[in-house]
Amino acid sequence: MSDLIRLLSAETGLSNSDLIRIIRTAPRRYKVFYIPKRTGGMREIAQPARELKVLQRVLVGRLLGALPVHDAARAYRTGMSIRDNAAPHAGSGPILKMDFRDFFPSIRSTDWQRYCRDHDILSEEDREITSLIFFRRNKGEKIFRLSIGAPSSPVLSNVLMYDFDTQVSAEAERRGIAYTRYADDLTFSGQRAGMLKDMVGEVEKAARKVKYPRLQVHGEKTTYITASRRRTVTGVTLANDGALSLGRDKKRLLSAGVHHASLGKLSAEQMEELAGQLAFANVVEPEFLDRLRAKYGEAVDLVRRSVRSS
């Protein structure tokens, strides 16, 4: 019997026959819906069925979590936040931002299987089983892809990006440049703009050179931002004094939101949105929340508690 089936049975309490039935049809056990992108268009979300999600979470804890992830990868890691992604770029001059086109769907089951063979992970049978559990197949397609919405996709993407991150980090370090990757968002920073000019080509070269995954740079989104303009990294503002900040506009909106909340003028939906923004602020600039508390008393904590209790 497969070692993986034995593990999943022990962890979930499901019988071998039930597990095999779920796994055989796993690539089709997704609910698909669409949400608007900030930049326009719609993003496909594929949510795994409850029983499949259970299997994915078991394998995140018992398999994927033990595999190496490069230090440059800052998303989806325990104890790390968007602040950790921005921090290496604090106190720098210009920044270069790049990203990949269709990041998760570009990562395929064949990438995972090649990774397993290269690192002698799992038996051939268990590689096939994990491929069925981790990857989704669109109707009418033969290719199995990572889905946006599965709990295993973020961790697996970091694992499979290790070689890419290693190559790009080495080129950045050779030039005295800081590099971080937050999912498909790549950020580089240096003291002078000239230091960054070669990195676009190096990223494209690394994307072609690594065996997996096969990714395409989203060229239209490549941007250089100098210190004379407002620089943000994953929503965190890089202040010219080297500090990490929410930025003046976001602080003004949060202050106004808490003021309205203290007067009872926000709907339940608005309170929920404000609570999310306050949680973000607590990660990026917790001292700003202290200033809001000093000004508005307990209103800040009431917003957060009211959402948790609803």
C-alpha atoms as a PDB file:
ATOM      1  CA  MET A   1       0.000   0.000   0.000  1.00  0.00           C
ATOM      2  CA  SER A   2       1.117   3.566  -0.695  1.00  0.00           C
ATOM      3  CA  ASP A   3       2.910   5.246   2.238  1.00  0.00           C
ATOM      4  CA  LEU A   4       0.971   8.406   1.476  1.00  0.00           C
ATOM      5  CA  ILE A   5      -2.417   6.678   1.623  1.00  0.00           C
ATOM      6  CA  ARG A   6      -1.405   5.201   4.975  1.00  0.00           C
ATOM      7  CA  LEU A   7      -0.410   8.662   6.266  1.00  0.00           C
ATOM      8  CA  LEU A   8      -3.588  10.348   5.019  1.00  0.00           C
ATOM      9  CA  SER A   9      -5.748   7.610   6.515  1.00  0.00           C
ATOM     10  CA  ALA A  10      -4.042   7.977   9.908  1.00  0.00           C
ATOM     11  CA  GLU A  11      -4.349  11.784   9.849  1.00  0.00           C
ATOM     12  CA  THR A  12      -7.944  12.038   8.610  1.00  0.00           C
ATOM     13  CA  GLY A  13      -9.603   8.840   9.819  1.00  0.00           C
ATOM     14  CA  LEU A  14     -10.828   8.136   6.274  1.00  0.00           C
ATOM     15  CA  SER A  15     -10.725   4.580   4.962  1.00  0.00           C
ATOM     16  CA  ASN A  16      -8.341   3.635   2.168  1.00  0.00           C
ATOM     17  CA  SER A  17     -11.242   3.146  -0.238  1.00  0.00           C
ATOM     18  CA  ASP A  18     -12.696   6.589   0.564  1.00  0.00           C
ATOM     19  CA  LEU A  19      -9.294   8.221   0.108  1.00  0.00           C
ATOM     20  CA  ILE A  20      -8.718   6.537  -3.246  1.00  0.00           C
ATOM     21  CA  ARG A  21     -12.181   7.618  -4.428  1.00  0.00           C
ATOM     22  CA  ILE A  22     -11.533  11.253  -3.423  1.00  0.00           C
ATOM     23  CA  ILE A  23      -8.014  11.334  -4.873  1.00  0.00           C
ATOM     24  CA  ARG A  24      -9.014   9.879  -8.260  1.00  0.00           C
ATOM     25  CA  THR A  25     -11.488  12.714  -8.802  1.00  0.00           C
ATOM     26  CA  ALA A  26      -9.554  15.392  -6.857  1.00  0.00           C
ATOM     27  CA  PRO A  27      -8.583  17.561  -9.888  1.00  0.00           C
ATOM     28  CA  ARG A  28     -12.307  18.129 -10.553  1.00  0.00           C
ATOM     29  CA  ARG A  29     -13.362  18.768  -6.935  1.00  0.00           C
ATOM     30  CA  TYR A  30     -13.257  22.564  -7.116  1.00  0.00           C
ATOM     31  CA  LYS A  31     -15.828  25.322  -6.973  1.00  0.00           C
ATOM     32  CA  VAL A  32     -14.880  28.079  -9.414  1.00  0.00           C
ATOM     33  CA  PHE A  33     -15.820  31.737  -9.065  1.00  0.00           C
ATOM     34  CA  TYR A  34     -14.412  35.083 -10.187  1.00  0.00           C
ATOM     35  CA  ILE A  35     -13.426  38.281  -8.401  1.00  0.00           C
ATOM     36  CA  PRO A  36     -12.457  41.620  -9.984  1.00  0.00           C
ATOM     37  CA  LYS A  37      -8.759  42.458 -10.271  1.00  0.00           C
ATOM     38  CA  ARG A  38      -7.554  45.847  -9.061  1.00  0.00           C
ATOM     39  CA  THR A  39      -6.100  46.457 -12.518  1.00  0.00           C
ATOM     40  CA  GLY A  40      -9.288  45.447 -14.342  1.00  0.00           C
ATOM     41  CA  GLY A  41     -10.572  42.121 -15.602  1.00  0.00           C
ATOM     42  CA  MET A  42     -11.504  39.122 -13.490  1.00  0.00           C
ATOM     43  CA  ARG A  43      -9.414  36.667 -11.472  1.00  0.00           C
ATOM     44  CA  GLU A  44     -10.405  32.995 -11.356  1.00  0.00           C
ATOM     45  CA  ILE A  45     -10.553  31.445  -7.885  1.00  0.00           C
ATOM     46  CA  ALA A  46     -10.866  27.656  -7.636  1.00  0.00           C
ATOM     47  CA  GLN A  47     -11.850  26.577  -4.133  1.00  0.00           C
ATOM     48  CA  PRO A  48     -11.247  22.887  -3.359  1.00  0.00           C
ATOM     49  CA  ALA A  49     -14.095  20.864  -1.882  1.00  0.00           C
ATOM     50  CA  ARG A  50     -13.956  20.414   1.888  1.00  0.00           C
ATOM     51  CA  GLU A  51     -12.695  16.822   1.778  1.00  0.00           C
ATOM     52  CA  LEU A  52      -9.920  17.737  -0.678  1.00  0.00           C
ATOM     53  CA  LYS A  53      -8.931  20.784   1.362  1.00  0.00           C
ATOM     54  CA  VAL A  54      -8.441  18.486   4.370  1.00  0.00           C
ATOM     55  CA  LEU A  55      -5.991  16.322   2.397  1.00  0.00           C
ATOM     56  CA  GLN A  56      -4.131  19.379   1.092  1.00  0.00           C
ATOM     57  CA  ARG A  57      -3.729  20.776   4.610  1.00  0.00           C
ATOM     58  CA  VAL A  58      -2.414  17.470   5.927  1.00  0.00           C
ATOM     59  CA  LEU A  59       0.230  17.415   3.191  1.00  0.00           C
ATOM     60  CA  VAL A  60       1.196  21.042   3.831  1.00  0.00           C
ATOM     61  CA  GLY A  61       1.961  20.116   7.433  1.00  0.00           C
ATOM     62  CA  ARG A  62       3.491  16.680   6.885  1.00  0.00           C
ATOM     63  CA  LEU A  63       5.271  17.083   3.531  1.00  0.00           C
ATOM     64  CA  LEU A  64       5.563  20.554   2.003  1.00  0.00           C
ATOM     65  CA  GLY A  65       6.398  22.313   5.267  1.00  0.00           C
ATOM     66  CA  ALA A  66       9.612  20.288   5.565  1.00  0.00           C
ATOM     67  CA  LEU A  67      10.926  21.239   2.102  1.00  0.00           C
ATOM     68  CA  PRO A  68      13.390  24.137   1.672  1.00  0.00           C
ATOM     69  CA  VAL A  69      12.199  27.640   0.780  1.00  0.00           C
ATOM     70  CA  HIS A  70      14.642  30.407  -0.165  1.00  0.00           C
ATOM     71  CA  ASP A  71      15.071  33.301   2.266  1.00  0.00           C
ATOM     72  CA  ALA A  72      14.116  35.766  -0.505  1.00  0.00           C
ATOM     73  CA  ALA A  73      10.596  34.271  -0.557  1.00  0.00           C
ATOM     74  CA  ARG A  74       8.611  36.310   1.981  1.00  0.00           C
ATOM     75  CA  ALA A  75       4.981  35.290   1.341  1.00  0.00           C
ATOM     76  CA  TYR A  76       3.075  32.374   2.907  1.00  0.00           C
ATOM     77  CA  ARG A  77       5.692  31.738   5.598  1.00  0.00           C
ATOM     78  CA  THR A  78       4.975  31.326   9.291  1.00  0.00           C
ATOM     79  CA  GLY A  79       6.142  34.350  11.260  1.00  0.00           C
ATOM     80  CA  MET A  80       6.642  36.509   8.169  1.00  0.00           C
ATOM     81  CA  SER A  81       4.479  39.360   6.913  1.00  0.00           C
ATOM     82  CA  ILE A  82       4.436  42.006   4.212  1.00  0.00           C
ATOM     83  CA  ARG A  83       6.595  44.100   6.540  1.00  0.00           C
ATOM     84  CA  ASP A  84       9.341  41.464   6.240  1.00  0.00           C
ATOM     85  CA  ASN A  85       9.063  41.762   2.468  1.00  0.00           C
ATOM     86  CA  ALA A  86       9.495  45.549   2.569  1.00  0.00           C
ATOM     87  CA  ALA A  87      12.158  45.756   5.313  1.00  0.00           C
ATOM     88  CA  PRO A  88      15.203  44.773   3.161  1.00  0.00           C
ATOM     89  CA  HIS A  89      14.416  47.734   0.880  1.00  0.00           C
ATOM     90  CA  ALA A  90      14.120  50.343   3.656  1.00  0.00           C
ATOM     91  CA  GLY A  91      16.807  52.997   3.448  1.00  0.00           C
ATOM     92  CA  SER A  92      17.500  52.214  -0.212  1.00  0.00           C
ATOM     93  CA  GLY A  93      17.311  54.512  -3.186  1.00  0.00           C
ATOM     94  CA  PRO A  94      15.423  53.482  -6.339  1.00  0.00           C
ATOM     95  CA  ILE A  95      13.459  50.246  -6.562  1.00  0.00           C
ATOM     96  CA  LEU A  96      12.605  47.914  -9.435  1.00  0.00           C
ATOM     97  CA  LYS A  97       9.301  46.016  -9.358  1.00  0.00           C
ATOM     98  CA  MET A  98       8.450  43.060 -11.600  1.00  0.00           C
ATOM     99  CA  ASP A  99       5.915  40.270 -11.638  1.00  0.00           C
ATOM    100  CA  PHE A 100       4.904  37.121 -13.496  1.00  0.00           C
ATOM    101  CA  ARG A 101       1.985  36.542 -15.798  1.00  0.00           C
ATOM    102  CA  ASP A 102      -0.552  33.951 -14.484  1.00  0.00           C
ATOM    103  CA  PHE A 103       1.768  32.835 -11.684  1.00  0.00           C
ATOM    104  CA  PHE A 104      -0.140  29.980 -10.004  1.00  0.00           C
ATOM    105  CA  PRO A 105      -1.738  28.554 -13.189  1.00  0.00           C
ATOM    106  CA  SER A 106       1.718  28.491 -14.838  1.00  0.00           C
ATOM    107  CA  ILE A 107       2.928  25.993 -12.225  1.00  0.00           C
ATOM    108  CA  ARG A 108       2.096  22.458 -13.378  1.00  0.00           C
ATOM    109  CA  SER A 109       1.999  18.972 -11.938  1.00  0.00           C
ATOM    110  CA  THR A 110       4.946  18.035 -14.168  1.00  0.00           C
ATOM    111  CA  ASP A 111       7.024  20.693 -12.348  1.00  0.00           C
ATOM    112  CA  TRP A 112       6.271  19.039  -9.016  1.00  0.00           C
ATOM    113  CA  GLN A 113       7.053  15.565 -10.342  1.00  0.00           C
ATOM    114  CA  ARG A 114      10.399  16.714 -11.769  1.00  0.00           C
ATOM    115  CA  TYR A 115      11.222  18.376  -8.450  1.00  0.00           C
ATOM    116  CA  CYS A 116      10.438  15.129  -6.603  1.00  0.00           C
ATOM    117  CA  ARG A 117      12.640  13.094  -8.950  1.00  0.00           C
ATOM    118  CA  ASP A 118      15.513  15.594  -8.732  1.00  0.00           C
ATOM    119  CA  HIS A 119      15.437  15.492  -4.921  1.00  0.00           C
ATOM    120  CA  ASP A 120      14.456  11.824  -4.548  1.00  0.00           C
ATOM    121  CA  ILE A 121      11.215  12.660  -2.731  1.00  0.00           C
ATOM    122  CA  LEU A 122       8.350  10.139  -2.549  1.00  0.00           C
ATOM    123  CA  SER A 123       7.801   6.971  -4.543  1.00  0.00           C
ATOM    124  CA  GLU A 124       6.585   7.231  -8.126  1.00  0.00           C
ATOM    125  CA  GLU A 125       3.117   6.182  -6.981  1.00  0.00           C
ATOM    126  CA  ASP A 126       3.011   8.861  -4.283  1.00  0.00           C
ATOM    127  CA  ARG A 127       4.217  11.516  -6.725  1.00  0.00           C
ATOM    128  CA  GLU A 128       1.186  10.728  -8.855  1.00  0.00           C
ATOM    129  CA  ILE A 129      -1.100  10.818  -5.820  1.00  0.00           C
ATOM    130  CA  THR A 130       0.211  14.197  -4.629  1.00  0.00           C
ATOM    131  CA  SER A 131      -0.128  15.590  -8.150  1.00  0.00           C
ATOM    132  CA  LEU A 132      -3.812  14.678  -8.129  1.00  0.00           C
ATOM    133  CA  ILE A 133      -4.278  16.259  -4.697  1.00  0.00           C
ATOM    134  CA  PHE A 134      -2.345  19.489  -5.352  1.00  0.00           C
ATOM    135  CA  PHE A 135      -3.275  20.320  -8.949  1.00  0.00           C
ATOM    136  CA  ARG A 136      -6.514  21.123 -10.741  1.00  0.00           C
ATOM    137  CA  ARG A 137      -7.481  20.286 -14.304  1.00  0.00           C
ATOM    138  CA  ASN A 138      -9.691  22.712 -16.198  1.00  0.00           C
ATOM    139  CA  LYS A 139     -12.547  21.250 -18.201  1.00  0.00           C
ATOM    140  CA  GLY A 140     -11.316  20.463 -21.715  1.00  0.00           C
ATOM    141  CA  GLU A 141      -7.627  20.651 -20.715  1.00  0.00           C
ATOM    142  CA  LYS A 142      -5.089  17.893 -20.162  1.00  0.00           C
ATOM    143  CA  ILE A 143      -2.736  20.077 -18.116  1.00  0.00           C
ATOM    144  CA  PHE A 144      -2.896  19.999 -14.302  1.00  0.00           C
ATOM    145  CA  ARG A 145      -2.256  23.464 -12.800  1.00  0.00           C
ATOM    146  CA  LEU A 146      -2.002  25.071  -9.378  1.00  0.00           C
ATOM    147  CA  SER A 147      -5.198  26.845  -8.437  1.00  0.00           C
ATOM    148  CA  ILE A 148      -5.650  30.161  -6.697  1.00  0.00           C
ATOM    149  CA  GLY A 149      -7.711  29.143  -3.685  1.00  0.00           C
ATOM    150  CA  ALA A 150      -6.146  25.848  -2.569  1.00  0.00           C
ATOM    151  CA  PRO A 151      -4.319  26.004   0.811  1.00  0.00           C
ATOM    152  CA  SER A 152      -1.425  23.985  -0.612  1.00  0.00           C
ATOM    153  CA  SER A 153      -0.777  26.221  -3.648  1.00  0.00           C
ATOM    154  CA  PRO A 154       1.111  29.057  -1.881  1.00  0.00           C
ATOM    155  CA  VAL A 155       3.490  26.738  -0.017  1.00  0.00           C
ATOM    156  CA  LEU A 156       4.085  24.548  -3.064  1.00  0.00           C
ATOM    157  CA  SER A 157       4.842  27.592  -5.225  1.00  0.00           C
ATOM    158  CA  ASN A 158       7.562  28.690  -2.777  1.00  0.00           C
ATOM    159  CA  VAL A 159       9.102  25.209  -2.807  1.00  0.00           C
ATOM    160  CA  LEU A 160       9.196  25.041  -6.608  1.00  0.00           C
ATOM    161  CA  MET A 161      10.618  28.587  -6.885  1.00  0.00           C
ATOM    162  CA  TYR A 162      13.730  27.710  -4.854  1.00  0.00           C
ATOM    163  CA  ASP A 163      16.080  27.387  -7.845  1.00  0.00           C
ATOM    164  CA  PHE A 164      14.761  30.590  -9.430  1.00  0.00           C
ATOM    165  CA  ASP A 165      15.160  32.518  -6.170  1.00  0.00           C
ATOM    166  CA  THR A 166      18.676  31.121  -5.721  1.00  0.00           C
ATOM    167  CA  GLN A 167      19.802  32.276  -9.175  1.00  0.00           C
ATOM    168  CA  VAL A 168      18.218  35.717  -8.961  1.00  0.00           C
ATOM    169  CA  SER A 169      19.484  36.277  -5.397  1.00  0.00           C
ATOM    170  CA  ALA A 170      23.035  35.450  -6.465  1.00  0.00           C
ATOM    171  CA  GLU A 171      22.911  37.971  -9.337  1.00  0.00           C
ATOM    172  CA  ALA A 172      21.387  40.627  -7.081  1.00  0.00           C
ATOM    173  CA  GLU A 173      23.939  40.053  -4.327  1.00  0.00           C
ATOM    174  CA  ARG A 174      26.793  40.273  -6.836  1.00  0.00           C
ATOM    175  CA  ARG A 175      25.580  43.787  -7.698  1.00  0.00           C
ATOM    176  CA  GLY A 176      24.917  44.889  -4.119  1.00  0.00           C
ATOM    177  CA  ILE A 177      21.140  44.790  -4.642  1.00  0.00           C
ATOM    178  CA  ALA A 178      18.442  43.646  -2.195  1.00  0.00           C
ATOM    179  CA  TYR A 179      15.938  41.131  -3.618  1.00  0.00           C
ATOM    180  CA  THR A 180      12.677  39.789  -2.201  1.00  0.00           C
ATOM    181  CA  ARG A 181       9.778  37.898  -3.742  1.00  0.00           C
ATOM    182  CA  TYR A 182       6.238  38.012  -2.384  1.00  0.00           C
ATOM    183  CA  ALA A 183       4.330  35.384  -4.419  1.00  0.00           C
ATOM    184  CA  ASP A 184       4.634  36.772  -7.965  1.00  0.00           C
ATOM    185  CA  ASP A 185       5.797  40.268  -6.895  1.00  0.00           C
ATOM    186  CA  LEU A 186       9.559  40.721  -7.284  1.00  0.00           C
ATOM    187  CA  THR A 187      11.260  43.743  -5.700  1.00  0.00           C
ATOM    188  CA  PHE A 188      14.849  44.921  -6.103  1.00  0.00           C
ATOM    189  CA  SER A 189      16.492  47.948  -4.512  1.00  0.00           C
ATOM    190  CA  GLY A 190      19.878  49.594  -4.631  1.00  0.00           C
ATOM    191  CA  GLN A 191      21.556  52.878  -3.820  1.00  0.00           C
ATOM    192  CA  ARG A 192      21.638  54.039  -7.452  1.00  0.00           C
ATOM    193  CA  ALA A 193      19.380  53.475 -10.469  1.00  0.00           C
ATOM    194  CA  GLY A 194      22.317  52.200 -12.529  1.00  0.00           C
ATOM    195  CA  MET A 195      22.705  49.240 -10.179  1.00  0.00           C
ATOM    196  CA  LEU A 196      19.262  47.940 -11.179  1.00  0.00           C
ATOM    197  CA  LYS A 197      19.468  48.202 -14.961  1.00  0.00           C
ATOM    198  CA  ASP A 198      20.712  44.645 -15.576  1.00  0.00           C
ATOM    199  CA  MET A 199      18.258  42.887 -13.272  1.00  0.00           C
ATOM    200  CA  VAL A 200      15.352  42.766 -15.740  1.00  0.00           C
ATOM    201  CA  GLY A 201      17.499  40.726 -18.108  1.00  0.00           C
ATOM    202  CA  GLU A 202      18.765  38.530 -15.261  1.00  0.00           C
ATOM    203  CA  VAL A 203      15.214  37.739 -14.132  1.00  0.00           C
ATOM    204  CA  GLU A 204      14.172  36.852 -17.676  1.00  0.00           C
ATOM    205  CA  LYS A 205      17.292  34.709 -18.076  1.00  0.00           C
ATOM    206  CA  ALA A 206      16.625  32.864 -14.804  1.00  0.00           C
ATOM    207  CA  ALA A 207      12.995  32.249 -15.815  1.00  0.00           C
ATOM    208  CA  ARG A 208      14.252  30.619 -19.036  1.00  0.00           C
ATOM    209  CA  LYS A 209      17.125  28.736 -17.421  1.00  0.00           C
ATOM    210  CA  VAL A 210      15.468  26.974 -14.470  1.00  0.00           C
ATOM    211  CA  LYS A 211      13.963  23.560 -15.191  1.00  0.00           C
ATOM    212  CA  TYR A 212      10.752  24.425 -13.376  1.00  0.00           C
ATOM    213  CA  PRO A 213       8.426  26.197 -13.230  1.00  0.00           C
ATOM    214  CA  ARG A 214       8.187  27.787 -16.694  1.00  0.00           C
ATOM    215  CA  LEU A 215       7.218  31.381 -15.978  1.00  0.00           C
ATOM    216  CA  GLN A 216       6.742  34.450 -18.141  1.00  0.00           C
ATOM    217  CA  VAL A 217       7.625  37.946 -16.921  1.00  0.00           C
ATOM    218  CA  HIS A 218       4.705  40.395 -17.117  1.00  0.00           C
ATOM    219  CA  GLY A 219       6.719  43.047 -18.953  1.00  0.00           C
ATOM    220  CA  GLU A 220       4.001  45.701 -18.893  1.00  0.00           C
ATOM    221  CA  LYS A 221       4.188  45.772 -15.092  1.00  0.00           C
ATOM    222  CA  THR A 222       7.952  46.276 -14.821  1.00  0.00           C
ATOM    223  CA  THR A 223       8.511  49.651 -13.128  1.00  0.00           C
ATOM    224  CA  TYR A 224      11.440  51.685 -11.802  1.00  0.00           C
ATOM    225  CA  ILE A 225      10.643  54.078  -8.952  1.00  0.00           C
ATOM    226  CA  THR A 226      13.170  56.646  -7.742  1.00  0.00           C
ATOM    227  CA  ALA A 227      13.450  58.040  -4.218  1.00  0.00           C
ATOM    228  CA  SER A 228      11.909  61.308  -5.434  1.00  0.00           C
ATOM    229  CA  ARG A 229       8.563  59.503  -5.856  1.00  0.00           C
ATOM    230  CA  ARG A 230       6.434  57.568  -3.371  1.00  0.00           C
ATOM    231  CA  ARG A 231       7.876  54.054  -3.168  1.00  0.00           C
ATOM    232  CA  THR A 232       5.717  51.186  -1.943  1.00  0.00           C
ATOM    233  CA  VAL A 233       6.506  47.497  -1.566  1.00  0.00           C
ATOM    234  CA  THR A 234       3.469  45.216  -1.146  1.00  0.00           C
ATOM    235  CA  GLY A 235       1.462  48.173   0.152  1.00  0.00           C
ATOM    236  CA  VAL A 236       4.128  49.370   2.602  1.00  0.00           C
ATOM    237  CA  THR A 237       5.541  52.860   2.013  1.00  0.00           C
ATOM    238  CA  LEU A 238       9.331  53.264   2.097  1.00  0.00           C
ATOM    239  CA  ALA A 239       9.946  56.610   3.784  1.00  0.00           C
ATOM    240  CA  ASN A 240      13.021  58.601   2.743  1.00  0.00           C
ATOM    241  CA  ASP A 241      14.336  58.436   6.325  1.00  0.00           C
ATOM    242  CA  GLY A 242      14.545  54.631   6.060  1.00  0.00           C
ATOM    243  CA  ALA A 243      11.377  53.915   8.037  1.00  0.00           C
ATOM    244  CA  LEU A 244       8.479  51.689   6.954  1.00  0.00           C
ATOM    245  CA  SER A 245       5.165  53.513   6.903  1.00  0.00           C
ATOM    246  CA  LEU A 246       1.497  53.221   6.006  1.00  0.00           C
ATOM    247  CA  GLY A 247       1.779  56.463   4.051  1.00  0.00           C
ATOM    248  CA  ARG A 248      -0.044  59.732   4.709  1.00  0.00           C
ATOM    249  CA  ASP A 249      -3.125  58.968   2.602  1.00  0.00           C
ATOM    250  CA  LYS A 250      -3.779  55.618   4.289  1.00  0.00           C
ATOM    251  CA  LYS A 251      -3.281  57.139   7.746  1.00  0.00           C
ATOM    252  CA  ARG A 252      -5.746  59.910   6.959  1.00  0.00           C
ATOM    253  CA  LEU A 253      -8.372  57.392   5.798  1.00  0.00           C
ATOM    254  CA  LEU A 254      -7.872  55.182   8.854  1.00  0.00           C
ATOM    255  CA  SER A 255      -8.136  58.130  11.217  1.00  0.00           C
ATOM    256  CA  ALA A 256     -11.377  59.239   9.546  1.00  0.00           C
ATOM    257  CA  GLY A 257     -12.717  55.675   9.672  1.00  0.00           C
ATOM    258  CA  VAL A 258     -12.058  55.297  13.400  1.00  0.00           C
ATOM    259  CA  HIS A 259     -13.622  58.724  14.025  1.00  0.00           C
ATOM    260  CA  HIS A 260     -16.811  57.653  12.208  1.00  0.00           C
ATOM    261  CA  ALA A 261     -16.798  54.311  14.037  1.00  0.00           C
ATOM    262  CA  SER A 262     -16.588  56.109  17.393  1.00  0.00           C
ATOM    263  CA  LEU A 263     -19.745  58.028  16.436  1.00  0.00           C
ATOM    264  CA  GLY A 264     -21.561  54.838  15.389  1.00  0.00           C
ATOM    265  CA  LYS A 265     -21.767  55.925  11.752  1.00  0.00           C
ATOM    266  CA  LEU A 266     -20.370  52.785  10.082  1.00  0.00           C
ATOM    267  CA  SER A 267     -22.342  49.801   8.799  1.00  0.00           C
ATOM    268  CA  ALA A 268     -21.329  46.247   9.729  1.00  0.00           C
ATOM    269  CA  GLU A 269     -19.687  45.860   6.320  1.00  0.00           C
ATOM    270  CA  GLN A 270     -17.733  49.112   6.748  1.00  0.00           C
ATOM    271  CA  MET A 271     -16.667  48.041  10.243  1.00  0.00           C
ATOM    272  CA  GLU A 272     -15.365  44.761   8.833  1.00  0.00           C
ATOM    273  CA  GLU A 273     -13.374  46.570   6.143  1.00  0.00           C
ATOM    274  CA  LEU A 274     -11.970  49.022   8.699  1.00  0.00           C
ATOM    275  CA  ALA A 275     -10.981  46.152  11.004  1.00  0.00           C
ATOM    276  CA  GLY A 276      -8.988  44.595   8.159  1.00  0.00           C
ATOM    277  CA  GLN A 277      -7.233  47.898   7.497  1.00  0.00           C
ATOM    278  CA  LEU A 278      -6.409  48.285  11.187  1.00  0.00           C
ATOM    279  CA  ALA A 279      -4.947  44.763  11.254  1.00  0.00           C
ATOM    280  CA  PHE A 280      -2.778  45.733   8.271  1.00  0.00           C
ATOM    281  CA  ALA A 281      -1.695  48.912  10.095  1.00  0.00           C
ATOM    282  CA  ASN A 282      -0.801  46.893  13.184  1.00  0.00           C
ATOM    283  CA  VAL A 283       1.619  44.813  11.112  1.00  0.00           C
ATOM    284  CA  VAL A 284       3.194  47.716   9.215  1.00  0.00           C
ATOM    285  CA  GLU A 285       3.229  50.577  11.723  1.00  0.00           C
ATOM    286  CA  PRO A 286       1.885  49.530  15.153  1.00  0.00           C
ATOM    287  CA  GLU A 287       2.859  52.862  16.705  1.00  0.00           C
ATOM    288  CA  PHE A 288       0.252  54.560  14.488  1.00  0.00           C
ATOM    289  CA  LEU A 289      -2.442  52.434  16.154  1.00  0.00           C
ATOM    290  CA  ASP A 290      -1.132  53.619  19.526  1.00  0.00           C
ATOM    291  CA  ARG A 291      -1.617  57.213  18.370  1.00  0.00           C
ATOM    292  CA  LEU A 292      -5.172  56.409  17.223  1.00  0.00           C
ATOM    293  CA  ARG A 293      -5.922  54.865  20.628  1.00  0.00           C
ATOM    294  CA  ALA A 294      -4.562  57.961  22.367  1.00  0.00           C
ATOM    295  CA  LYS A 295      -6.848  60.143  20.246  1.00  0.00           C
ATOM    296  CA  TYR A 296     -10.024  58.025  20.059  1.00  0.00           C
ATOM    297  CA  GLY A 297      -9.803  55.940  23.215  1.00  0.00           C
ATOM    298  CA  GLU A 298     -11.170  52.404  22.940  1.00  0.00           C
ATOM    299  CA  ALA A 299     -12.802  52.959  19.528  1.00  0.00           C
ATOM    300  CA  VAL A 300      -9.902  51.212  17.748  1.00  0.00           C
ATOM    301  CA  ASP A 301     -10.218  48.022  19.800  1.00  0.00           C
ATOM    302  CA  LEU A 302     -14.016  48.154  19.667  1.00  0.00           C
ATOM    303  CA  VAL A 303     -13.866  48.025  15.852  1.00  0.00           C
ATOM    304  CA  ARG A 304     -11.699  44.922  15.931  1.00  0.00           C
ATOM    305  CA  ARG A 305     -13.736  43.211  18.675  1.00  0.00           C
ATOM    306  CA  SER A 306     -17.075  43.949  17.009  1.00  0.00           C
ATOM    307  CA  VAL A 307     -15.976  42.119  13.852  1.00  0.00           C
ATOM    308  CA  ARG A 308     -14.630  39.104  15.776  1.00  0.00           C
ATOM    309  CA  SER A 309     -17.880  38.765  17.739  1.00  0.00           C
ATOM    310  CA  SER A 310     -20.200  39.102  14.712  1.00  0.00           C
END
